[in-house]
Amino acid sequence: MPLSTRQSVIIALIVASAYFMENLDATVIATALPHMAATFGVTPVGLSIGMTAYLLAIAVFIPISGWVADRFGQRSVFGGAIVVFTGASVLCGLSNGLVEFTVARILQGVGGAMMVPVGRLAVLRSTEKHHLMRSIAYITWPGLAAPVVGPALGGFISTYFSWRWIFLLNVPIGLLGLALTATFIPNYRASTHRPFDVSGFVLSGVALICLMYGMELVGQLHSDWRITVAALTCGAGAAALAIRHLGRAAHPLIDLSPWRIPTFRVTLDGGSLYVVSVSVSPFLLPLLFQLGFGLNSFAAGLLVLAYAAGNLGMKSVTTPILKRFGYRNVMIVNGLLTAATIAMCSLISPSTPRVLITLVLLIGGLCRSMQFTGINTLAFADVPPARMSSASTFFSMVQQMTIGLGIAFGAIALHAAVLVHGNHAQLSLADFRVAFLLVAVLVLISVLYFIGIEPDAGREVSGHTRTASR
């Protein structure tokens, strides 16, 4: 049931804080790996299992989040997820060995898997549709900013303080979030209890684990291609069986029926392609600045912060823009602008003025933020309240997959460029140019889906009318 405007805004800000904490932890340790590896007495490559375990745990447990929230209540589950995530953060910060660190990261992943879709569900249920865009904008920016800020922040903390503070800083955020959750988030739960779909959980879990692991192997230059193919094949087969089961089961773990809603389907299909393409940038840009420009990791991180600034800067104007021009027009034009800014990244070089590079990244961040808000709000514009839980779970699961696929696509694009240029010794500036152009093409393909959006789609959320755009 929608709540007062003040309370719905507070709930959105609580969820946004939890999202930022969860998204930051997914990327912040990337630049801290050498320091952590030295503490544990292992190689940085060996320590990457901590990142993998975290992402796989999220992938496995996202599908059950909707069922758990309906059964035990959204406040109980969201608050419990914060407790698990914060407690696991403490265990990560106190770890002195690889095994205990990996176990703690798995616990973090379980908490994160519950926070993302259940938090979104709490926002959707508490917000009137005409205020939905503002609330979704609040919870969208953490997912945009954290992957960009994370590596630079992790490098700074591990260099000038201790890598343990990366995890211990979650404690005050988690405690504050827990107190606010208990105060402001209602404990809505479904009036009827669905039986737990064991087959759906097993099939979706196997599919997500294999696909996520396979995509990570694709992103590694020296991985065994046989293991990669086996993981992806197993994942695709399990996914096909899962879809077949979920479509026929009387009480499926994930209800696939929201996909039949036109606005949900177009944002899931076209939006997934867009998310894949823009998820490549936080992966490619630091590599470009370090390997192509010769900058150190901290200087490269500072440049990429312009991208994050664009993400945050767009938040205040997304609502009036969508109200004035409507979802269809904005998502088409903004998609084209995104493709243009990514293509421009293929033209920059060490001699390009830093001001111009910063401007390109800033505009790219603005476009990325605009499109993410459009995708995340239009997806739920026509979903009835009874399907919100399944729609949120379904959407979160697909988005988690597309982010992983984005990193894999960036690696594939770089590998393809290396094959074209025949320089296997090291990545060159020309390789990055080809990779960025391939990513820009993928964005253009996503725009084709947005062309099919009805002119008045999502008008209840955006407030747009045809006369308003004349």
CSV table of C-alpha atoms in Angstrom, one decimal:
chain,number,residue,atom,x,y,z
A,1,MET,CA,0.0,0.0,0.0
A,2,PRO,CA,1.4,3.4,-1.0
A,3,LEU,CA,2.5,5.6,2.0
A,4,SER,CA,2.9,9.3,2.5
A,5,THR,CA,5.4,11.1,0.3
A,6,ARG,CA,7.7,11.8,3.2
A,7,GLN,CA,7.8,8.1,4.3
A,8,SER,CA,8.2,6.8,0.8
A,9,VAL,CA,11.2,9.1,0.2
A,10,ILE,CA,12.8,8.0,3.5
A,11,ILE,CA,12.3,4.3,2.5
A,12,ALA,CA,14.0,5.0,-0.9
A,13,LEU,CA,16.9,6.7,0.8
A,14,ILE,CA,17.3,3.8,3.3
A,15,VAL,CA,17.3,1.3,0.4
A,16,ALA,CA,19.7,3.5,-1.6
A,17,SER,CA,22.2,3.5,1.3
A,18,ALA,CA,22.0,-0.3,1.5
A,19,TYR,CA,22.4,-0.6,-2.3
A,20,PHE,CA,25.5,1.6,-2.3
A,21,MET,CA,27.1,-0.5,0.5
A,22,GLU,CA,26.3,-3.7,-1.5
A,23,ASN,CA,27.4,-2.4,-4.9
A,24,LEU,CA,30.6,-0.9,-3.5
A,25,ASP,CA,31.7,-4.1,-1.9
A,26,ALA,CA,31.3,-5.9,-5.2
A,27,THR,CA,34.1,-3.8,-6.8
A,28,VAL,CA,36.1,-2.0,-4.1
A,29,ILE,CA,38.5,-4.9,-3.4
A,30,ALA,CA,39.7,-5.1,-7.0
A,31,THR,CA,42.5,-2.6,-6.4
A,32,ALA,CA,43.2,-3.9,-2.8
A,33,LEU,CA,43.9,-7.4,-3.9
A,34,PRO,CA,47.7,-7.1,-3.8
A,35,HIS,CA,47.7,-5.8,-0.2
A,36,MET,CA,45.1,-8.5,0.9
A,37,ALA,CA,47.1,-11.2,-0.9
A,38,ALA,CA,50.2,-10.2,1.0
A,39,THR,CA,48.3,-10.5,4.3
A,40,PHE,CA,46.9,-14.0,3.4
A,41,GLY,CA,50.2,-15.3,1.9
A,42,VAL,CA,48.6,-16.0,-1.5
A,43,THR,CA,48.8,-14.5,-5.0
A,44,PRO,CA,46.4,-11.8,-6.1
A,45,VAL,CA,45.0,-14.1,-8.7
A,46,GLY,CA,44.3,-16.8,-6.1
A,47,LEU,CA,42.5,-14.2,-3.9
A,48,SER,CA,40.1,-13.5,-6.8
A,49,ILE,CA,38.0,-16.4,-5.5
A,50,GLY,CA,36.7,-14.0,-2.9
A,51,MET,CA,35.2,-11.8,-5.6
A,52,THR,CA,33.9,-14.8,-7.5
A,53,ALA,CA,32.3,-16.4,-4.4
A,54,TYR,CA,30.5,-13.1,-3.6
A,55,LEU,CA,29.0,-12.8,-7.0
A,56,LEU,CA,28.0,-16.4,-7.2
A,57,ALA,CA,26.3,-16.3,-3.8
A,58,ILE,CA,24.2,-13.3,-5.0
A,59,ALA,CA,23.3,-15.1,-8.2
A,60,VAL,CA,22.1,-18.2,-6.4
A,61,PHE,CA,20.0,-16.5,-3.7
A,62,ILE,CA,18.4,-13.7,-5.6
A,63,PRO,CA,15.7,-16.0,-7.1
A,64,ILE,CA,14.3,-16.9,-3.6
A,65,SER,CA,14.2,-13.3,-2.3
A,66,GLY,CA,10.7,-12.7,-3.5
A,67,TRP,CA,9.4,-15.9,-1.9
A,68,VAL,CA,11.2,-15.1,1.4
A,69,ALA,CA,9.8,-11.5,1.5
A,70,ASP,CA,6.3,-12.7,0.9
A,71,ARG,CA,6.6,-15.3,3.6
A,72,PHE,CA,8.3,-13.5,6.4
A,73,GLY,CA,7.7,-9.8,5.5
A,74,GLN,CA,9.7,-7.2,3.6
A,75,ARG,CA,11.0,-5.4,6.7
A,76,SER,CA,12.1,-8.6,8.5
A,77,VAL,CA,13.9,-9.8,5.4
A,78,PHE,CA,15.5,-6.5,4.4
A,79,GLY,CA,16.6,-5.8,8.0
A,80,GLY,CA,17.9,-9.4,8.3
A,81,ALA,CA,19.8,-9.0,5.1
A,82,ILE,CA,21.5,-5.8,6.5
A,83,VAL,CA,22.5,-7.8,9.6
A,84,VAL,CA,23.9,-10.6,7.6
A,85,PHE,CA,25.8,-8.3,5.3
A,86,THR,CA,27.2,-6.1,8.0
A,87,GLY,CA,28.2,-9.1,10.2
A,88,ALA,CA,29.9,-10.7,7.2
A,89,SER,CA,31.7,-7.4,6.5
A,90,VAL,CA,33.2,-7.6,10.1
A,91,LEU,CA,34.3,-11.2,9.4
A,92,CYS,CA,35.9,-10.1,6.2
A,93,GLY,CA,37.8,-7.3,7.9
A,94,LEU,CA,39.0,-9.6,10.6
A,95,SER,CA,40.0,-12.5,8.3
A,96,ASN,CA,43.6,-13.7,8.3
A,97,GLY,CA,43.3,-16.5,5.8
A,98,LEU,CA,41.8,-17.2,2.4
A,99,VAL,CA,39.3,-19.9,3.5
A,100,GLU,CA,37.7,-17.7,6.3
A,101,PHE,CA,37.7,-14.7,3.9
A,102,THR,CA,35.9,-16.7,1.2
A,103,VAL,CA,33.3,-18.0,3.7
A,104,ALA,CA,32.7,-14.5,4.9
A,105,ARG,CA,32.3,-13.2,1.3
A,106,ILE,CA,29.7,-15.9,0.6
A,107,LEU,CA,27.7,-14.7,3.7
A,108,GLN,CA,28.0,-11.2,2.3
A,109,GLY,CA,26.6,-12.4,-1.0
A,110,VAL,CA,23.6,-14.0,0.7
A,111,GLY,CA,22.9,-10.8,2.5
A,112,GLY,CA,23.3,-8.8,-0.7
A,113,ALA,CA,21.0,-11.1,-2.7
A,114,MET,CA,18.2,-10.4,-0.2
A,115,MET,CA,18.9,-6.6,0.0
A,116,VAL,CA,18.6,-5.8,-3.7
A,117,PRO,CA,15.2,-7.1,-4.8
A,118,VAL,CA,13.5,-6.9,-1.4
A,119,GLY,CA,14.6,-3.3,-1.0
A,120,ARG,CA,13.3,-2.4,-4.5
A,121,LEU,CA,10.0,-4.2,-3.6
A,122,ALA,CA,9.7,-2.1,-0.5
A,123,VAL,CA,10.1,1.1,-2.5
A,124,LEU,CA,7.6,0.0,-5.2
A,125,ARG,CA,5.0,-0.9,-2.7
A,126,SER,CA,5.3,2.3,-0.7
A,127,THR,CA,5.4,4.8,-3.5
A,128,GLU,CA,2.5,6.2,-5.6
A,129,LYS,CA,3.1,5.7,-9.3
A,130,HIS,CA,3.4,9.4,-10.0
A,131,HIS,CA,6.2,9.6,-7.5
A,132,LEU,CA,7.8,6.3,-8.6
A,133,MET,CA,10.4,8.0,-10.9
A,134,ARG,CA,11.8,10.1,-8.1
A,135,SER,CA,12.1,7.1,-5.7
A,136,ILE,CA,13.7,4.9,-8.3
A,137,ALA,CA,16.2,7.6,-9.1
A,138,TYR,CA,17.3,7.5,-5.5
A,139,ILE,CA,17.9,3.8,-5.6
A,140,THR,CA,19.5,3.8,-9.1
A,141,TRP,CA,22.5,6.0,-8.5
A,142,PRO,CA,24.3,3.6,-6.1
A,143,GLY,CA,24.5,0.9,-8.8
A,144,LEU,CA,25.8,3.5,-11.2
A,145,ALA,CA,28.3,5.2,-8.9
A,146,ALA,CA,29.7,2.4,-6.9
A,147,PRO,CA,31.4,0.4,-9.7
A,148,VAL,CA,33.1,3.6,-10.8
A,149,VAL,CA,34.1,4.9,-7.3
A,150,GLY,CA,34.9,1.5,-5.9
A,151,PRO,CA,38.3,0.7,-7.4
A,152,ALA,CA,39.7,4.2,-6.7
A,153,LEU,CA,38.4,4.1,-3.1
A,154,GLY,CA,39.7,0.6,-2.5
A,155,GLY,CA,43.1,1.7,-3.8
A,156,PHE,CA,43.2,4.8,-1.6
A,157,ILE,CA,42.2,3.0,1.6
A,158,SER,CA,44.5,0.0,1.1
A,159,THR,CA,47.4,2.3,0.2
A,160,TYR,CA,47.1,4.9,2.9
A,161,PHE,CA,45.3,3.0,5.7
A,162,SER,CA,44.6,-0.8,5.8
A,163,TRP,CA,42.5,-3.0,3.5
A,164,ARG,CA,40.5,-4.1,6.5
A,165,TRP,CA,38.8,-0.7,6.7
A,166,ILE,CA,37.2,-1.4,3.3
A,167,PHE,CA,34.9,-3.8,5.1
A,168,LEU,CA,34.8,-2.3,8.6
A,169,LEU,CA,33.4,1.0,7.2
A,170,ASN,CA,30.2,-0.9,6.4
A,171,VAL,CA,29.5,-1.3,10.2
A,172,PRO,CA,28.2,2.2,10.9
A,173,ILE,CA,26.2,2.3,7.6
A,174,GLY,CA,24.7,-1.1,8.4
A,175,LEU,CA,23.7,-0.2,12.0
A,176,LEU,CA,22.1,3.1,10.9
A,177,GLY,CA,20.3,1.4,8.0
A,178,LEU,CA,19.0,-1.3,10.4
A,179,ALA,CA,17.6,1.3,12.9
A,180,LEU,CA,15.9,3.2,10.1
A,181,THR,CA,14.5,0.1,8.6
A,182,ALA,CA,12.9,-0.9,11.9
A,183,THR,CA,11.4,2.6,12.2
A,184,PHE,CA,10.1,3.4,8.7
A,185,ILE,CA,9.7,0.3,6.5
A,186,PRO,CA,6.4,-1.5,7.0
A,187,ASN,CA,6.5,-5.3,7.3
A,188,TYR,CA,4.2,-6.2,4.4
A,189,ARG,CA,3.8,-9.9,3.7
A,190,ALA,CA,1.6,-11.9,1.3
A,191,SER,CA,-1.8,-12.9,2.6
A,192,THR,CA,-1.4,-16.4,1.2
A,193,HIS,CA,1.7,-18.6,1.5
A,194,ARG,CA,3.1,-20.3,-1.6
A,195,PRO,CA,4.9,-23.6,-1.2
A,196,PHE,CA,8.6,-23.4,-1.8
A,197,ASP,CA,9.6,-24.4,-5.3
A,198,VAL,CA,12.6,-26.7,-4.7
A,199,SER,CA,13.0,-27.7,-8.4
A,200,GLY,CA,12.9,-24.0,-9.5
A,201,PHE,CA,15.5,-23.1,-6.9
A,202,VAL,CA,17.9,-25.9,-7.9
A,203,LEU,CA,17.5,-25.3,-11.6
A,204,SER,CA,17.8,-21.5,-11.5
A,205,GLY,CA,20.7,-21.8,-9.0
A,206,VAL,CA,22.7,-24.2,-11.3
A,207,ALA,CA,21.9,-22.0,-14.3
A,208,LEU,CA,23.1,-18.8,-12.7
A,209,ILE,CA,26.2,-20.3,-11.1
A,210,CYS,CA,27.3,-21.9,-14.3
A,211,LEU,CA,26.5,-18.9,-16.5
A,212,MET,CA,28.1,-16.4,-14.1
A,213,TYR,CA,31.2,-18.6,-13.7
A,214,GLY,CA,31.4,-19.1,-17.5
A,215,MET,CA,31.2,-15.4,-18.2
A,216,GLU,CA,33.9,-14.7,-15.6
A,217,LEU,CA,36.2,-17.3,-17.4
A,218,VAL,CA,35.4,-15.6,-20.7
A,219,GLY,CA,36.8,-12.4,-19.2
A,220,GLN,CA,40.1,-14.1,-18.2
A,221,LEU,CA,42.8,-14.2,-20.9
A,222,HIS,CA,44.4,-17.5,-20.0
A,223,SER,CA,41.4,-19.5,-18.9
A,224,ASP,CA,40.9,-23.1,-20.2
A,225,TRP,CA,38.4,-22.8,-23.0
A,226,ARG,CA,37.1,-26.3,-22.4
A,227,ILE,CA,36.0,-25.4,-18.9
A,228,THR,CA,34.5,-22.2,-20.2
A,229,VAL,CA,32.4,-23.9,-22.8
A,230,ALA,CA,31.4,-26.6,-20.3
A,231,ALA,CA,30.2,-24.0,-17.8
A,232,LEU,CA,28.3,-22.0,-20.4
A,233,THR,CA,26.7,-25.1,-21.9
A,234,CYS,CA,25.7,-26.4,-18.5
A,235,GLY,CA,24.3,-23.0,-17.6
A,236,ALA,CA,22.3,-22.6,-20.8
A,237,GLY,CA,20.9,-26.1,-20.5
A,238,ALA,CA,19.9,-25.5,-16.8
A,239,ALA,CA,18.4,-22.2,-17.8
A,240,ALA,CA,16.2,-23.8,-20.5
A,241,LEU,CA,15.0,-26.4,-18.0
A,242,ALA,CA,14.3,-23.7,-15.4
A,243,ILE,CA,12.3,-21.6,-17.8
A,244,ARG,CA,10.3,-24.7,-18.9
A,245,HIS,CA,9.6,-25.6,-15.2
A,246,LEU,CA,8.7,-22.1,-14.1
A,247,GLY,CA,6.3,-21.8,-17.0
A,248,ARG,CA,4.5,-25.0,-16.0
A,249,ALA,CA,4.7,-25.1,-12.2
A,250,ALA,CA,1.6,-24.4,-10.2
A,251,HIS,CA,3.6,-22.3,-7.7
A,252,PRO,CA,6.8,-21.3,-9.4
A,253,LEU,CA,9.7,-19.7,-7.5
A,254,ILE,CA,9.7,-16.9,-10.0
A,255,ASP,CA,6.6,-15.9,-11.9
A,256,LEU,CA,7.5,-15.2,-15.5
A,257,SER,CA,4.2,-13.7,-16.4
A,258,PRO,CA,5.4,-10.1,-15.9
A,259,TRP,CA,7.4,-10.6,-19.1
A,260,ARG,CA,4.1,-10.6,-21.0
A,261,ILE,CA,3.6,-6.9,-20.0
A,262,PRO,CA,4.9,-4.8,-23.0
A,263,THR,CA,6.7,-2.2,-20.9
A,264,PHE,CA,8.3,-4.8,-18.7
A,265,ARG,CA,9.4,-6.9,-21.6
A,266,VAL,CA,10.9,-4.1,-23.7
A,267,THR,CA,12.9,-2.8,-20.7
A,268,LEU,CA,14.0,-6.3,-19.9
A,269,ASP,CA,15.1,-7.1,-23.5
A,270,GLY,CA,16.4,-3.7,-24.7
A,271,GLY,CA,17.4,-2.6,-21.2
A,272,SER,CA,19.5,-5.8,-20.7
A,273,LEU,CA,21.5,-5.0,-23.9
A,274,TYR,CA,22.0,-1.5,-22.7
A,275,VAL,CA,23.1,-2.6,-19.3
A,276,VAL,CA,25.6,-5.1,-20.8
A,277,SER,CA,27.1,-2.3,-23.0
A,278,VAL,CA,27.4,0.4,-20.3
A,279,SER,CA,28.7,-2.1,-17.7
A,280,VAL,CA,31.8,-2.5,-19.9
A,281,SER,CA,32.9,1.1,-19.4
A,282,PRO,CA,34.0,0.8,-15.7
A,283,PHE,CA,36.0,-2.2,-16.9
A,284,LEU,CA,37.6,-0.7,-20.0
A,285,LEU,CA,38.2,2.9,-18.9
A,286,PRO,CA,40.7,2.1,-16.1
A,287,LEU,CA,42.6,-0.3,-18.3
A,288,LEU,CA,42.7,2.3,-21.1
A,289,PHE,CA,44.1,4.9,-18.9
A,290,GLN,CA,46.7,2.6,-17.3
A,291,LEU,CA,47.8,0.5,-20.2
A,292,GLY,CA,47.0,2.9,-23.1
A,293,PHE,CA,47.9,6.2,-21.4
A,294,GLY,CA,50.5,4.9,-18.9
A,295,LEU,CA,48.8,6.4,-15.9
A,296,ASN,CA,49.0,4.9,-12.4
A,297,SER,CA,45.9,3.3,-10.9
A,298,PHE,CA,45.1,6.3,-8.7
A,299,ALA,CA,45.4,8.8,-11.5
A,300,ALA,CA,43.3,6.6,-13.7
A,301,GLY,CA,40.7,6.3,-11.0
A,302,LEU,CA,40.5,10.1,-10.6
A,303,LEU,CA,39.8,10.4,-14.3
A,304,VAL,CA,37.0,7.8,-14.2
A,305,LEU,CA,35.4,9.7,-11.3
A,306,ALA,CA,34.1,12.2,-14.0
A,307,TYR,CA,31.9,9.3,-15.2
A,308,ALA,CA,30.5,8.9,-11.6
A,309,ALA,CA,29.9,12.7,-11.4
A,310,GLY,CA,27.8,12.5,-14.5
A,311,ASN,CA,25.8,9.6,-13.0
A,312,LEU,CA,25.0,11.7,-9.9
A,313,GLY,CA,24.5,15.0,-11.7
A,314,MET,CA,21.6,13.7,-13.8
A,315,LYS,CA,19.4,12.7,-10.9
A,316,SER,CA,17.8,16.0,-10.3
A,317,VAL,CA,16.6,16.5,-13.9
A,318,THR,CA,15.5,13.0,-15.0
A,319,THR,CA,11.9,13.6,-13.8
A,320,PRO,CA,11.2,16.8,-15.7
A,321,ILE,CA,12.9,15.5,-18.9
A,322,LEU,CA,10.8,12.3,-18.9
A,323,LYS,CA,7.6,14.3,-18.1
A,324,ARG,CA,8.3,16.7,-20.9
A,325,PHE,CA,9.3,14.3,-23.7
A,326,GLY,CA,8.1,10.8,-22.6
A,327,TYR,CA,9.9,7.5,-22.2
A,328,ARG,CA,10.0,6.6,-25.9
A,329,ASN,CA,11.6,9.8,-27.1
A,330,VAL,CA,14.0,10.1,-24.2
A,331,MET,CA,15.2,6.5,-24.3
A,332,ILE,CA,15.8,6.6,-28.1
A,333,VAL,CA,17.7,10.0,-28.1
A,334,ASN,CA,19.6,9.2,-25.0
A,335,GLY,CA,20.5,5.8,-26.3
A,336,LEU,CA,22.0,7.4,-29.4
A,337,LEU,CA,23.9,9.9,-27.2
A,338,THR,CA,25.3,7.1,-25.1
A,339,ALA,CA,26.5,5.3,-28.2
A,340,ALA,CA,28.2,8.5,-29.4
A,341,THR,CA,30.0,9.1,-26.1
A,342,ILE,CA,31.3,5.5,-26.1
A,343,ALA,CA,32.4,5.9,-29.7
A,344,MET,CA,34.2,9.1,-28.7
A,345,CYS,CA,36.2,7.1,-26.1
A,346,SER,CA,37.8,5.2,-29.1
A,347,LEU,CA,39.2,8.6,-30.4
A,348,ILE,CA,40.9,9.8,-27.2
A,349,SER,CA,44.6,9.4,-26.8
A,350,PRO,CA,47.4,10.4,-24.3
A,351,SER,CA,47.7,13.7,-26.2
A,352,THR,CA,43.9,14.5,-25.9
A,353,PRO,CA,43.4,17.4,-23.4
A,354,ARG,CA,42.3,16.1,-20.0
A,355,VAL,CA,39.5,18.7,-20.0
A,356,LEU,CA,38.0,17.1,-23.2
A,357,ILE,CA,38.4,13.6,-21.8
A,358,THR,CA,36.6,14.6,-18.6
A,359,LEU,CA,33.8,16.3,-20.6
A,360,VAL,CA,33.2,13.1,-22.7
A,361,LEU,CA,33.1,11.0,-19.6
A,362,LEU,CA,30.9,13.4,-17.8
A,363,ILE,CA,28.4,13.4,-20.7
A,364,GLY,CA,28.6,9.6,-20.8
A,365,GLY,CA,27.8,9.4,-17.1
A,366,LEU,CA,24.8,11.8,-17.6
A,367,CYS,CA,23.4,9.6,-20.4
A,368,ARG,CA,24.0,6.4,-18.5
A,369,SER,CA,22.1,7.8,-15.4
A,370,MET,CA,19.2,9.0,-17.6
A,371,GLN,CA,18.7,5.6,-19.3
A,372,PHE,CA,19.0,3.6,-16.1
A,373,THR,CA,16.3,5.7,-14.5
A,374,GLY,CA,14.1,5.2,-17.5
A,375,ILE,CA,14.7,1.4,-17.6
A,376,ASN,CA,14.2,0.9,-13.9
A,377,THR,CA,10.9,3.0,-13.7
A,378,LEU,CA,9.3,2.0,-17.0
A,379,ALA,CA,9.8,-1.7,-16.2
A,380,PHE,CA,7.3,-1.5,-13.2
A,381,ALA,CA,5.0,1.2,-14.6
A,382,ASP,CA,2.3,-1.3,-15.6
A,383,VAL,CA,3.0,-4.2,-13.2
A,384,PRO,CA,0.0,-4.8,-11.0
A,385,PRO,CA,0.6,-4.9,-7.2
A,386,ALA,CA,0.0,-8.7,-7.0
A,387,ARG,CA,3.0,-9.3,-9.4
A,388,MET,CA,5.4,-6.8,-7.9
A,389,SER,CA,7.3,-9.4,-5.8
A,390,SER,CA,7.9,-11.7,-8.8
A,391,ALA,CA,8.6,-8.8,-11.1
A,392,SER,CA,11.2,-7.3,-8.7
A,393,THR,CA,12.9,-10.7,-8.3
A,394,PHE,CA,12.9,-11.4,-12.0
A,395,PHE,CA,14.3,-8.0,-12.9
A,396,SER,CA,17.0,-8.2,-10.2
A,397,MET,CA,18.1,-11.7,-11.4
A,398,VAL,CA,18.4,-10.6,-15.1
A,399,GLN,CA,20.2,-7.4,-14.1
A,400,GLN,CA,22.7,-9.3,-12.1
A,401,MET,CA,23.4,-11.5,-15.1
A,402,THR,CA,23.7,-8.6,-17.5
A,403,ILE,CA,26.3,-6.9,-15.3
A,404,GLY,CA,28.5,-10.0,-15.4
A,405,LEU,CA,27.9,-10.4,-19.1
A,406,GLY,CA,29.0,-6.8,-19.6
A,407,ILE,CA,32.4,-7.4,-18.1
A,408,ALA,CA,32.7,-10.6,-20.2
A,409,PHE,CA,31.7,-8.6,-23.3
A,410,GLY,CA,34.4,-6.1,-22.6
A,411,ALA,CA,37.0,-8.8,-22.4
A,412,ILE,CA,35.7,-10.5,-25.5
A,413,ALA,CA,35.9,-7.1,-27.4
A,414,LEU,CA,39.5,-6.6,-26.3
A,415,HIS,CA,40.5,-10.2,-27.2
A,416,ALA,CA,38.8,-9.7,-30.7
A,417,ALA,CA,40.8,-6.5,-31.2
A,418,VAL,CA,44.1,-8.3,-30.2
A,419,LEU,CA,43.3,-11.0,-32.8
A,420,VAL,CA,42.6,-8.4,-35.5
A,421,HIS,CA,45.8,-6.5,-34.8
A,422,GLY,CA,47.9,-9.6,-34.2
A,423,ASN,CA,49.7,-8.1,-31.2
A,424,HIS,CA,49.5,-10.8,-28.5
A,425,ALA,CA,52.3,-9.4,-26.3
A,426,GLN,CA,50.3,-6.5,-24.7
A,427,LEU,CA,47.2,-4.5,-25.2
A,428,SER,CA,47.6,-1.4,-27.3
A,429,LEU,CA,45.6,1.8,-27.8
A,430,ALA,CA,44.3,0.5,-31.1
A,431,ASP,CA,42.8,-2.5,-29.3
A,432,PHE,CA,40.9,-0.3,-27.0
A,433,ARG,CA,39.6,1.7,-29.9
A,434,VAL,CA,38.1,-1.4,-31.5
A,435,ALA,CA,36.6,-2.5,-28.2
A,436,PHE,CA,34.8,0.8,-27.6
A,437,LEU,CA,33.4,0.8,-31.1
A,438,LEU,CA,32.0,-2.7,-30.6
A,439,VAL,CA,30.4,-1.6,-27.4
A,440,ALA,CA,28.9,1.5,-29.2
A,441,VAL,CA,27.3,-0.9,-31.7
A,442,LEU,CA,25.7,-2.9,-29.0
A,443,VAL,CA,24.1,0.3,-27.5
A,444,LEU,CA,22.7,1.1,-31.0
A,445,ILE,CA,21.1,-2.4,-31.1
A,446,SER,CA,19.4,-1.7,-27.8
A,447,VAL,CA,17.9,1.5,-29.2
A,448,LEU,CA,16.0,-0.6,-31.7
A,449,TYR,CA,14.0,-2.1,-28.9
A,450,PHE,CA,13.1,1.3,-27.5
A,451,ILE,CA,11.7,2.4,-30.9
A,452,GLY,CA,8.9,-0.1,-30.2
A,453,ILE,CA,7.8,1.6,-27.0
A,454,GLU,CA,4.3,3.2,-27.3
A,455,PRO,CA,4.4,7.0,-27.3
A,456,ASP,CA,2.4,7.2,-24.1
A,457,ALA,CA,4.0,4.3,-22.3
A,458,GLY,CA,4.5,4.9,-18.6
A,459,ARG,CA,2.6,8.1,-18.6
A,460,GLU,CA,1.1,7.4,-15.2
A,461,VAL,CA,4.6,7.3,-13.8
A,462,SER,CA,6.2,10.2,-15.9
A,463,GLY,CA,3.1,12.4,-16.1
A,464,HIS,CA,3.9,12.8,-19.9
A,465,THR,CA,1.1,13.5,-22.4
A,466,ARG,CA,1.4,14.0,-26.1
A,467,THR,CA,0.4,17.6,-25.9
A,468,ALA,CA,3.1,18.2,-23.3
A,469,SER,CA,5.8,17.5,-25.9
A,470,ARG,CA,4.5,19.7,-28.6
